[in-house]
Structure formats: structure tokens, C-alpha cells
Amino acid sequence: MTEPMSAFAALHHHDEPLLLPNAWDHASAVLLATQGFAAIGTTSLGVAAAVGLPDGTAATRDHTLQLALNLGTEDFLLSVDAEGGFSEDPVQVGEFARKLSVVGAVGINLEDGLGPAGLHAEKIAAVKAAAPALFVNARTDTHWLGDRRSPTLARDTMTRLDAYQQAGADGVFVPGLTDPDQIAALVRSLGVPLNILYSPTGPTVARLADLGVRRISLGSLLYRRALGAALEALGDIRAGRVPRGEAPSYDEVMALGHQRHGSRTTDSASAPTLAPTGVSRPEPMSPGAAPRTPPGG
């Protein structure tokens, strides 16, 4: 796995920033990859909502691992949104990251949910110890869940990001930050690539690139837009109009299910042979399983 993981890290250091679309299932991931994206992320909100579970509560650990198993052998680089690591125990977070690495993921997104910065740093260190080549994108929610009017917001953000860098994070993520001056100031202060969540009301992709942002995530935007498109089409049909926009044909969607043989493996069925390392195909979470931790994207 070292080679593709190195390739993923390299995408954060090209002339153009890494524009990372986020998928919520196999079909959406493969469809996005057909548009020429070398790397695809997942969205914890989309994964959770698609199976009827809440986001940010550690309820989708098994679903997330199953999705990674399904996507890890595809012909694109996979980064997984793992909320806060699905545990408050750094050792368990590290073990989960190791399993992601074994099934083919090359990156993990970990959010602090404004929990203790020290604990989040411990999780990051545990991940790097368990899966050294896995690209850790450490997210702080100071601009997502915190008080944006706080006079110490910039300092608090940098304090957390510095702790995460020192713990071994390969990149840092500040969703909710859209002010160009603040973004530029962070870029100058950081020693690792900065990830910003794209906002339709914020800077454009080109502007973010000019500011020095190295990774631009779409989060749950595509999933929410897909739901919006479905409602729009339904409204058109109900009103007697032909639905606007375009949609893949039945055969095109069916074909997505057959694209299960990526360039990094010759047989996706080989994944269960990884069982000796402690990873096998995870069992789906039972419908009545209780939710378990902070809000994701």
C-alpha cells in the first residue's frame, strides 16, 4: 500500500490543490471517479443518512469499514471520513485506521468535534503508529461548532492545529473557514497542507488555490445536492413537467456495479484473505444497534 499512499500525499503538493469530491456509496464513488478524479473521499453525513443513522455519533463504524472494503480495490485513491475515529480510546482509533489501511484506504479524516485537543492529538499519534503510511487529515471544528465571534478564535484554531501537526498529522482541515485573509494567515503559519471545505458562498476553487490551500473538500454537498435534484425532479413530474437536468441511464448505473476491479488489485474477492492481520469483511450493523461520538461532514 505504500506506493498509492505516497501518491495520495503527493496530490497535496502539486501546483493545483487537490479537489476532493466526497461519495456516500459505491455507485457515487465510481461515478465521481469517471470524471477524472484520482482520489475520492467519503462523507460521514452521506454514509450515515443513507443507512438511516445519525452522523457524528460513532454509529457508522461498521458501515464505514464495509464501504472502505468495497471501494479500497477500485482504480482511485480512497480517503475515509471517520468522524472522531468512532471511539474515545486512541488505541481503538488506531486499530480502526489500521483496518482501513489493510482494505485499501490511503487517507483518513479525523475530526476533533471541539473535544480536548490533547485527546485528539493522542488519536492522531495512535493512527500514525498503527498505520504509518495512512495520510491523516486532522480536522478542528473551531469554525464549525465553536463561537466564530470569539476574539481568540484565530489563536485557538492555530493552537489546536499546531498540536495536531506535532502529533503527526499529514494535513489539517478547518471546515467553516471562508475568510480569505484568515485562510492566507493559516497557510503561512502551517507546516502541513491546509484543507478547506468548499462553500458556494465562499471563495472559488481558483481563489482558494491562490491563497495557498492545498486540498479542497466538498463534504456532504454532493449528497445534499443529489437529494435536492431528486425532489426537484419529483416536483416537475407531479406538476406535469418533464424533469429538468440529466441523469445516468439505467444501464449506465448498472455498469457502475460491475466496475469492481481496479488497477491496485486483480481480484476484489481477495480482500477476505487479509483476515490473518485481523481484518475480514465486517458484518453490517444490526438495525437496532445503539448509536455511540462529534458532527461530521
Coordinates of C-alpha atoms in Angstrom, one line a residue:
M1 CA 0.0 0.0 0.0
T2 CA 3.0 2.3 0.4
E3 CA 3.1 3.4 -3.3
P4 CA -0.6 4.5 -3.6
M5 CA -0.4 6.2 -0.2
S6 CA 2.6 8.2 -1.3
A7 CA 0.8 9.1 -4.4
F8 CA -2.1 10.4 -2.3
A9 CA 0.2 12.5 -0.2
A10 CA 1.8 13.9 -3.4
L11 CA -1.5 15.2 -4.6
H12 CA -1.4 17.7 -1.7
H13 CA 1.8 19.2 -3.1
H14 CA 1.0 19.7 -6.8
D15 CA 0.7 23.1 -8.5
E16 CA -3.1 22.8 -8.2
P17 CA -4.8 21.9 -5.0
L18 CA -6.4 18.5 -4.6
L19 CA -10.2 18.9 -5.3
L20 CA -11.7 16.0 -3.4
P21 CA -15.3 15.0 -4.1
N22 CA -17.0 13.0 -1.4
A23 CA -19.1 9.9 -2.1
W24 CA -21.6 8.1 0.1
D25 CA -21.7 4.6 -1.5
H26 CA -20.1 2.5 -4.2
A27 CA -22.1 3.9 -7.2
S28 CA -21.5 7.6 -6.3
A29 CA -17.7 6.9 -5.7
V30 CA -17.3 5.1 -9.0
L31 CA -19.4 7.7 -10.9
L32 CA -17.2 10.6 -9.5
A33 CA -14.1 8.7 -10.5
T34 CA -15.3 8.6 -14.1
Q35 CA -15.0 12.3 -14.1
G36 CA -11.2 12.1 -13.9
F37 CA -10.7 12.4 -10.1
A38 CA -7.7 10.4 -9.0
A39 CA -8.8 10.5 -5.4
I40 CA -12.3 10.2 -3.8
G41 CA -13.3 10.9 -0.2
T42 CA -16.3 9.7 1.7
T43 CA -18.8 11.9 3.6
S44 CA -19.8 10.7 7.0
L45 CA -23.1 12.5 6.8
G46 CA -24.0 10.8 3.5
V47 CA -22.9 7.4 4.7
A48 CA -24.9 7.8 7.9
A49 CA -28.0 9.2 6.3
A50 CA -28.0 6.6 3.6
V51 CA -28.4 3.8 6.2
G52 CA -30.7 5.7 8.5
L53 CA -28.2 6.5 11.2
P54 CA -27.1 9.8 12.8
D55 CA -23.9 11.4 11.8
G56 CA -21.2 12.3 14.4
T57 CA -22.3 9.7 16.9
A58 CA -19.9 6.9 16.1
A59 CA -22.9 4.8 14.9
T60 CA -21.5 4.0 11.5
R61 CA -18.2 2.4 12.3
D62 CA -19.1 -0.9 10.7
H63 CA -20.8 0.7 7.7
T64 CA -17.7 2.9 7.1
L65 CA -15.4 0.0 7.2
Q66 CA -17.6 -2.0 4.9
L67 CA -17.7 0.9 2.4
A68 CA -13.9 1.1 2.6
L69 CA -13.7 -2.6 1.9
N70 CA -15.9 -2.2 -1.2
L71 CA -14.0 0.8 -2.5
G72 CA -10.5 0.1 -1.5
T73 CA -9.7 -2.0 -4.6
E74 CA -11.2 0.5 -7.1
D75 CA -9.0 2.4 -9.5
F76 CA -8.8 5.5 -7.4
L77 CA -7.3 6.6 -4.2
L78 CA -9.7 6.5 -1.2
S79 CA -9.7 8.8 1.8
V80 CA -12.3 7.9 4.5
D81 CA -14.2 10.3 6.7
A82 CA -14.1 8.6 10.1
E83 CA -15.8 11.2 12.3
G84 CA -13.7 11.2 15.5
G85 CA -12.4 7.8 14.9
F86 CA -15.5 6.0 16.3
S87 CA -14.0 5.8 19.7
E88 CA -12.6 8.0 22.5
D89 CA -9.9 5.4 23.1
P90 CA -6.8 6.3 20.9
V91 CA -5.8 2.6 20.7
Q92 CA -9.1 1.7 19.2
V93 CA -8.9 4.6 16.8
G94 CA -5.5 3.4 15.7
E95 CA -6.8 -0.1 15.2
F96 CA -9.7 1.1 13.1
A97 CA -7.2 3.1 11.0
R98 CA -5.1 0.0 10.5
K99 CA -8.1 -1.9 9.2
L100 CA -8.9 0.9 6.8
S101 CA -5.3 0.7 5.6
V102 CA -5.5 -3.0 5.1
V103 CA -8.6 -2.9 3.0
G104 CA -7.1 -0.2 0.7
A105 CA -7.8 3.2 2.1
V106 CA -4.9 5.7 1.8
G107 CA -6.2 8.5 3.9
I108 CA -8.4 9.2 7.0
N109 CA -10.2 12.3 8.1
L110 CA -10.4 12.7 11.9
E111 CA -12.4 15.5 13.5
D112 CA -12.0 16.9 17.0
G113 CA -15.6 17.9 17.5
L114 CA -14.2 20.5 19.9
G115 CA -13.3 17.8 22.3
P116 CA -10.0 18.1 24.2
A117 CA -7.1 18.9 21.8
G118 CA -4.8 16.6 23.7
L119 CA -7.1 13.6 23.2
H120 CA -7.4 14.3 19.5
A121 CA -3.6 14.6 19.3
E122 CA -3.3 11.2 21.0
K123 CA -5.7 9.7 18.4
I124 CA -3.6 11.1 15.6
A125 CA -0.4 9.7 17.1
A126 CA -2.1 6.3 17.6
V127 CA -3.2 6.3 13.9
K128 CA 0.4 7.1 12.7
A129 CA 1.8 4.3 15.0
A130 CA -0.8 1.8 13.7
A131 CA -0.8 2.8 10.1
P132 CA 2.3 5.0 9.4
A133 CA 1.6 5.5 5.7
L134 CA -2.0 6.4 6.1
F135 CA -2.5 10.2 5.3
V136 CA -4.1 11.7 8.4
N137 CA -6.2 14.8 7.7
A138 CA -6.7 16.3 11.2
R139 CA -9.9 18.4 11.4
T140 CA -10.6 21.1 14.0
D141 CA -14.2 22.4 14.5
T142 CA -13.4 25.8 15.9
H143 CA -15.1 27.4 12.9
W144 CA -17.7 24.7 12.5
L145 CA -19.0 24.3 16.1
G146 CA -17.2 27.0 18.0
D147 CA -18.0 30.7 18.5
R148 CA -16.9 32.4 15.4
R149 CA -17.2 35.8 17.2
S150 CA -14.7 34.8 19.8
P151 CA -11.7 37.2 20.0
T152 CA -9.4 34.3 20.5
L153 CA -10.8 32.2 17.6
A154 CA -7.7 32.5 15.4
R155 CA -5.3 31.7 18.2
D156 CA -7.5 28.8 19.4
T157 CA -7.6 27.4 15.9
M158 CA -3.8 27.6 15.5
T159 CA -3.2 26.1 18.9
R160 CA -5.2 23.0 18.0
L161 CA -3.7 22.7 14.6
D162 CA -0.2 23.0 16.0
A163 CA -0.9 20.2 18.5
Y164 CA -2.2 18.0 15.6
Q165 CA 0.9 18.8 13.5
Q166 CA 3.2 17.8 16.3
A167 CA 1.2 14.6 16.8
G168 CA 2.0 13.6 13.2
A169 CA -0.9 14.9 11.1
D170 CA -0.1 15.0 7.4
G171 CA -2.6 17.7 6.8
V172 CA -5.1 19.8 8.7
F173 CA -8.7 20.7 8.0
V174 CA -10.7 23.8 9.1
P175 CA -14.3 23.5 7.8
G176 CA -16.4 26.6 8.1
L177 CA -13.4 28.9 7.5
T178 CA -14.2 31.1 4.4
D179 CA -12.4 34.4 5.1
P180 CA -9.6 34.8 2.6
D181 CA -7.3 36.8 5.0
Q182 CA -7.7 34.2 7.7
I183 CA -7.1 31.4 5.3
A184 CA -3.9 33.0 4.0
A185 CA -2.7 33.6 7.5
L186 CA -3.2 30.0 8.4
V187 CA -1.3 28.8 5.3
R188 CA 1.7 31.0 6.3
S189 CA 1.6 29.5 9.8
L190 CA 1.3 25.9 9.0
G191 CA 4.0 23.3 8.2
V192 CA 1.5 20.9 6.5
P193 CA -1.1 21.3 3.8
L194 CA -4.3 23.1 4.6
N195 CA -7.7 21.6 3.7
I196 CA -10.7 23.9 3.3
L197 CA -14.4 22.9 2.9
Y198 CA -15.8 24.4 -0.3
S199 CA -18.7 26.7 0.3
P200 CA -21.0 28.0 -2.5
T201 CA -20.9 31.4 -0.7
G202 CA -17.1 31.3 0.0
P203 CA -14.0 31.7 -2.2
T204 CA -14.0 29.9 -5.5
V205 CA -11.6 26.9 -6.1
A206 CA -9.3 29.2 -8.1
R207 CA -9.3 31.8 -5.2
L208 CA -8.6 29.1 -2.6
A209 CA -5.7 27.9 -4.8
D210 CA -4.3 31.4 -4.9
L211 CA -4.5 31.6 -1.1
G212 CA -2.3 28.5 -0.8
V213 CA -5.0 26.0 0.1
R214 CA -3.7 22.5 -0.9
R215 CA -6.9 20.4 -0.5
I216 CA -10.5 21.4 -1.1
S217 CA -13.2 19.1 0.1
L218 CA -16.8 19.1 -0.9
G219 CA -18.0 17.3 2.2
S220 CA -21.7 16.4 2.1
L221 CA -22.5 19.0 -0.6
L222 CA -22.9 16.5 -3.5
Y223 CA -25.0 14.2 -1.4
R224 CA -27.3 17.0 -0.4
R225 CA -27.5 18.3 -3.9
A226 CA -28.4 14.8 -5.1
L227 CA -31.3 14.7 -2.7
G228 CA -32.3 18.2 -3.9
A229 CA -32.2 17.0 -7.5
A230 CA -34.5 14.1 -6.7
L231 CA -37.0 16.4 -5.0
E232 CA -36.8 18.8 -8.0
A233 CA -37.5 16.0 -10.5
L234 CA -40.4 14.8 -8.4
G235 CA -41.8 18.2 -8.3
D236 CA -41.6 18.5 -12.1
I237 CA -43.3 15.2 -12.6
R238 CA -46.1 16.0 -10.1
A239 CA -46.6 19.3 -11.9
G240 CA -46.8 17.6 -15.3
R241 CA -43.4 18.9 -16.5
V242 CA -40.5 17.0 -18.0
P243 CA -37.8 16.7 -15.3
R244 CA -35.0 19.2 -15.8
G245 CA -31.4 18.2 -15.9
E246 CA -29.8 14.9 -16.9
A247 CA -29.4 11.6 -15.2
P248 CA -27.4 8.5 -16.0
S249 CA -29.4 5.8 -17.7
Y250 CA -30.4 2.5 -16.1
D251 CA -27.7 0.7 -18.0
E252 CA -25.1 3.2 -17.0
V253 CA -25.9 2.9 -13.4
M254 CA -26.0 -0.9 -13.7
A255 CA -22.5 -0.7 -15.2
L256 CA -21.1 1.0 -12.1
G257 CA -21.8 -2.1 -10.1
H258 CA -19.5 -4.1 -12.4
Q259 CA -16.5 -1.8 -12.0
R260 CA -15.0 -3.6 -9.1
H261 CA -11.6 -4.5 -10.5
G262 CA -9.2 -1.6 -10.0
S263 CA -5.6 -1.3 -11.0
R264 CA -4.3 -1.9 -7.5
T265 CA -5.7 -5.5 -7.3
T266 CA -6.7 -8.2 -9.8
D267 CA -9.5 -9.7 -7.7
S268 CA -11.6 -7.8 -5.2
A269 CA -12.6 -11.1 -3.7
S270 CA -9.0 -11.4 -2.4
A271 CA -9.9 -8.9 0.4
P272 CA -11.0 -11.6 2.9
T273 CA -7.6 -13.1 2.7
L274 CA -6.5 -10.2 4.8
A275 CA -8.1 -11.9 7.8
P276 CA -4.8 -13.1 9.3
T277 CA -4.0 -9.4 10.0
G278 CA -7.2 -9.0 12.0
V279 CA -9.4 -7.7 9.2
S280 CA -12.2 -9.6 7.4
R281 CA -15.4 -8.5 5.8
P282 CA -17.2 -6.7 8.6
E283 CA -20.7 -7.7 9.4
P284 CA -23.3 -5.0 8.8
M285 CA -24.5 -3.3 11.9
S286 CA -27.9 -4.6 13.1
P287 CA -30.9 -2.3 12.5
G288 CA -31.3 -1.9 16.3
A289 CA -27.7 -1.1 17.2
A290 CA -27.5 1.8 19.5
P291 CA -25.7 5.0 18.3
R292 CA -22.5 5.6 20.0
T293 CA -19.5 10.3 19.4
P294 CA -18.9 14.6 17.3
P295 CA -20.7 16.1 14.0
G296 CA -19.0 15.1 10.6
G297 CA -19.2 16.2 7.1

